[in-house]
Amino acid sequence: MSDAALPPDSAAAPAATPASEPITPAQRDDLRRQGILLTSIEELYNWGRSHSVWPLNFGLACCAIEMIAASMARFDIARFGSEVFRPSPRQADLLIVSGTVTKKMAPQVIRLWNQMPEPKYCIAMGACAISGGPFKQGYNVLKGIDRFIPVDIFIPGCPPRPEALLHGLVQLQAKIRGQPLTGPDAPRHLRSDVECNCPIPEFGAHDLVPTQNPTVWQPPQPIVRPDKA
Ligand code: SF4
């Protein structure tokens, strides 16, 4: 067709959406109904990560029984892509701290965490892993694994049921899907200014040394009311 046969610009097809304007969910649904899938590298990358979270085959106490139940046929953690419990931390993405963490065991738990490659995640399952639970006052029990390693999801209960673990896993998947791949909120493995490994405490005369990892946990500060200051 010669140029003379083309309509003038003013009579051309309706103006296209400017490239910088984001596509709306309604437009995306329209396209999906026509067999066209639109996504971004970030969504695709996060979708892949969130549906292949392989846990470490590891448990500490009674909560581990509930974790095992979650992988059985009745609850079927395979529906969420996490049935591949790995026997080696080198192949695992998720540390489920399920049970009481004694101070004698804590260095080993942190060592396992350090041996897992990034990207990796941690779920503190049950009252013991969160705070020491019924053994909180014990001299030998750690008052929360979050004092030493970064915890992504806390699941309360003594013990939490398998459904609670599945709910925690779904929450973790949502968290992964919402992570930007650039900027200050990017995951640890994509940032050069964040240390991925955690220091392993040693046994001191009366307690672990140090007693916490200050980069992941700070003691809560007392709330001082202005009228009491
Ligand atoms: S939270 Fe309760 S069920 Fe879980 S390990 Fe502690 S005592 Fe056992």
Short mmCIF file of C-alpha atoms in Angstrom, two decimals, residues 2-193:
data_model
loop_
_atom_site.label_atom_id
_atom_site.label_comp_id
_atom_site.label_asym_id
_atom_site.label_seq_id
_atom_site.Cartn_x
_atom_site.Cartn_y
_atom_site.Cartn_z
CA SER A 2 1.35 3.40 -0.89
CA ASP A 3 1.66 6.19 1.66
CA ALA A 4 -1.07 8.11 -0.16
CA ALA A 5 -3.58 5.34 0.72
CA LEU A 6 -2.91 5.58 4.49
CA PRO A 7 -5.47 7.53 6.53
CA PRO A 8 -4.24 10.79 8.03
CA ASP A 9 -2.97 10.53 11.63
CA SER A 10 -6.08 12.17 13.03
CA ALA A 11 -8.25 9.42 11.54
CA ALA A 12 -6.06 6.55 12.72
CA ALA A 13 -7.10 3.95 15.28
CA PRO A 14 -7.84 5.18 18.86
CA ALA A 15 -4.77 6.29 20.77
CA ALA A 16 -3.01 3.40 22.51
CA THR A 17 -2.53 3.34 26.28
CA PRO A 18 0.72 5.15 27.09
CA ALA A 19 3.49 2.65 27.73
CA SER A 20 4.13 4.05 31.20
CA GLU A 21 0.55 3.50 32.37
CA PRO A 22 0.26 0.21 34.30
CA ILE A 23 -2.21 -2.33 33.03
CA THR A 24 -5.26 -2.68 35.26
CA PRO A 25 -6.40 -6.03 36.74
CA ALA A 26 -9.58 -5.80 34.62
CA GLN A 27 -7.54 -5.41 31.43
CA ARG A 28 -5.34 -8.30 32.45
CA ASP A 29 -8.41 -10.50 33.05
CA ASP A 30 -9.74 -9.54 29.63
CA LEU A 31 -6.48 -10.58 28.03
CA ARG A 32 -6.38 -13.81 30.03
CA ARG A 33 -9.83 -14.77 28.73
CA GLN A 34 -8.40 -14.37 25.23
CA GLY A 35 -5.51 -16.68 26.02
CA ILE A 36 -2.89 -13.98 26.55
CA LEU A 37 -0.91 -14.09 29.79
CA LEU A 38 0.95 -10.98 30.86
CA THR A 39 3.45 -10.98 33.68
CA SER A 40 6.75 -9.47 34.75
CA ILE A 41 10.07 -11.11 35.51
CA GLU A 42 9.57 -10.16 39.17
CA GLU A 43 6.18 -11.88 39.37
CA LEU A 44 7.44 -14.95 37.54
CA TYR A 45 10.56 -15.24 39.72
CA ASN A 46 8.58 -14.80 42.95
CA TRP A 47 5.86 -17.20 41.79
CA GLY A 48 8.49 -19.89 41.16
CA ARG A 49 10.15 -19.29 44.53
CA SER A 50 6.89 -19.25 46.46
CA HIS A 51 5.66 -22.59 45.11
CA SER A 52 8.83 -24.60 45.65
CA VAL A 53 9.68 -23.94 49.29
CA TRP A 54 11.38 -27.15 50.34
CA PRO A 55 11.63 -27.62 54.13
CA LEU A 56 14.55 -29.12 56.00
CA ASN A 57 13.77 -32.55 57.41
CA PHE A 58 14.26 -31.52 60.99
CA GLY A 59 12.30 -31.31 64.24
CA LEU A 60 13.02 -30.68 67.90
CA ALA A 61 10.06 -31.78 70.03
CA CYS A 62 6.29 -32.42 70.08
CA CYS A 63 5.51 -29.72 67.47
CA ALA A 64 7.51 -31.80 64.98
CA ILE A 65 4.77 -34.47 65.18
CA GLU A 66 2.27 -31.91 63.89
CA MET A 67 4.72 -30.93 61.15
CA ILE A 68 5.01 -34.59 60.15
CA ALA A 69 1.20 -34.86 60.14
CA ALA A 70 1.04 -31.90 57.75
CA SER A 71 3.01 -33.92 55.22
CA MET A 72 0.72 -36.97 55.44
CA ALA A 73 -2.25 -37.68 53.18
CA ARG A 74 -4.92 -36.10 55.38
CA PHE A 75 -3.38 -32.60 55.29
CA ASP A 76 -1.11 -33.06 52.25
CA ILE A 77 1.45 -30.26 52.26
CA ALA A 78 2.19 -31.31 48.66
CA ARG A 79 -0.78 -29.17 47.60
CA PHE A 80 1.45 -26.17 48.34
CA GLY A 81 4.64 -27.46 46.71
CA SER A 82 6.47 -28.12 49.97
CA GLU A 83 6.36 -31.89 50.26
CA VAL A 84 10.02 -32.34 49.40
CA PHE A 85 11.50 -32.45 52.89
CA ARG A 86 15.25 -32.39 52.29
CA PRO A 87 17.69 -34.37 54.44
CA SER A 88 20.48 -31.84 53.86
CA PRO A 89 20.41 -28.12 54.68
CA ARG A 90 22.30 -27.55 51.41
CA GLN A 91 19.14 -28.48 49.51
CA ALA A 92 16.54 -26.85 51.75
CA ASP A 93 14.79 -23.46 51.51
CA LEU A 94 12.78 -23.48 54.72
CA LEU A 95 13.77 -24.10 58.33
CA ILE A 96 10.69 -25.01 60.38
CA VAL A 97 11.80 -24.67 64.00
CA SER A 98 9.26 -27.07 65.46
CA GLY A 99 9.79 -27.61 69.15
CA THR A 100 11.64 -26.50 72.24
CA VAL A 101 15.03 -24.95 71.52
CA THR A 102 17.31 -25.68 74.44
CA LYS A 103 20.40 -23.58 74.86
CA LYS A 104 22.43 -26.71 74.25
CA MET A 105 20.72 -27.22 70.89
CA ALA A 106 20.57 -23.56 69.75
CA PRO A 107 24.10 -23.41 68.23
CA GLN A 108 23.30 -26.47 66.13
CA VAL A 109 20.04 -24.92 64.88
CA ILE A 110 21.89 -21.74 63.91
CA ARG A 111 24.62 -23.77 62.21
CA LEU A 112 21.95 -25.57 60.14
CA TRP A 113 20.49 -22.17 59.19
CA ASN A 114 23.90 -20.95 58.05
CA GLN A 115 24.38 -24.09 55.96
CA MET A 116 21.19 -23.43 54.00
CA PRO A 117 21.71 -21.47 50.77
CA GLU A 118 19.84 -18.25 50.11
CA PRO A 119 17.03 -17.58 49.42
CA LYS A 120 15.94 -19.22 52.67
CA TYR A 121 13.13 -18.71 55.12
CA CYS A 122 12.33 -19.59 58.72
CA ILE A 123 9.04 -20.50 60.39
CA ALA A 124 8.95 -20.56 64.20
CA MET A 125 6.31 -23.19 64.87
CA GLY A 126 4.72 -23.29 68.31
CA ALA A 127 5.03 -21.46 71.60
CA CYS A 128 8.40 -23.03 72.42
CA ALA A 129 10.11 -21.85 69.23
CA ILE A 130 8.55 -18.40 69.59
CA SER A 131 9.18 -17.72 73.27
CA GLY A 132 10.19 -20.84 75.20
CA GLY A 133 6.52 -21.77 75.69
CA PRO A 134 5.72 -23.74 78.84
CA PHE A 135 9.45 -23.96 79.56
CA LYS A 136 10.07 -20.22 79.28
CA GLN A 137 11.28 -19.93 82.87
CA GLY A 138 13.70 -22.82 82.48
CA TYR A 139 17.36 -21.83 82.76
CA ASN A 140 18.16 -24.15 79.87
CA VAL A 141 15.55 -23.04 77.31
CA LEU A 142 15.96 -20.32 74.70
CA LYS A 143 13.20 -17.72 74.88
CA GLY A 144 12.64 -17.64 71.13
CA ILE A 145 14.75 -18.67 68.16
CA ASP A 146 14.21 -15.16 66.73
CA ARG A 147 16.92 -14.01 69.16
CA PHE A 148 19.49 -15.59 66.86
CA ILE A 149 18.08 -16.03 63.35
CA PRO A 150 15.59 -13.96 61.32
CA VAL A 151 12.12 -15.50 61.52
CA ASP A 152 9.66 -14.86 58.68
CA ILE A 153 6.50 -16.41 60.16
CA PHE A 154 5.49 -17.10 63.76
CA ILE A 155 2.82 -19.78 64.36
CA PRO A 156 1.38 -19.68 67.89
CA GLY A 157 -0.06 -22.70 69.69
CA CYS A 158 1.03 -25.59 71.87
CA PRO A 159 1.12 -27.36 69.56
CA PRO A 160 -0.25 -25.62 66.47
CA ARG A 161 -2.32 -28.00 64.40
CA PRO A 162 -1.16 -29.05 60.92
CA GLU A 163 -3.71 -26.62 59.41
CA ALA A 164 -1.94 -23.82 61.27
CA LEU A 165 1.37 -24.83 59.72
CA LEU A 166 -0.27 -24.88 56.27
CA HIS A 167 -1.70 -21.43 56.95
CA GLY A 168 1.76 -20.23 57.97
CA LEU A 169 3.17 -21.66 54.74
CA VAL A 170 0.52 -19.86 52.70
CA GLN A 171 1.39 -16.62 54.52
CA LEU A 172 5.06 -17.21 53.72
CA GLN A 173 4.17 -17.75 50.05
CA ALA A 174 2.27 -14.45 50.04
CA LYS A 175 5.25 -12.72 51.61
CA ILE A 176 7.59 -14.13 48.96
CA ARG A 177 5.26 -13.14 46.11
CA GLY A 178 5.15 -9.55 47.41
CA GLN A 179 8.93 -9.10 47.67
CA PRO A 180 10.42 -6.52 45.29
CA LEU A 181 13.64 -7.67 43.68
CA THR A 182 15.33 -4.29 43.94
CA GLY A 183 15.59 -1.57 46.57
CA PRO A 184 15.87 -1.71 50.36
CA ASP A 185 13.04 -4.26 50.68
CA ALA A 186 14.67 -6.76 48.32
CA PRO A 187 15.40 -10.25 49.70
CA ARG A 188 18.71 -10.75 51.52
CA HIS A 189 20.33 -12.74 48.72
CA LEU A 190 19.90 -9.83 46.28
CA ARG A 191 21.50 -7.25 48.57
CA SER A 192 25.20 -6.79 49.12
CA ASP A 193 24.80 -4.80 52.34
#
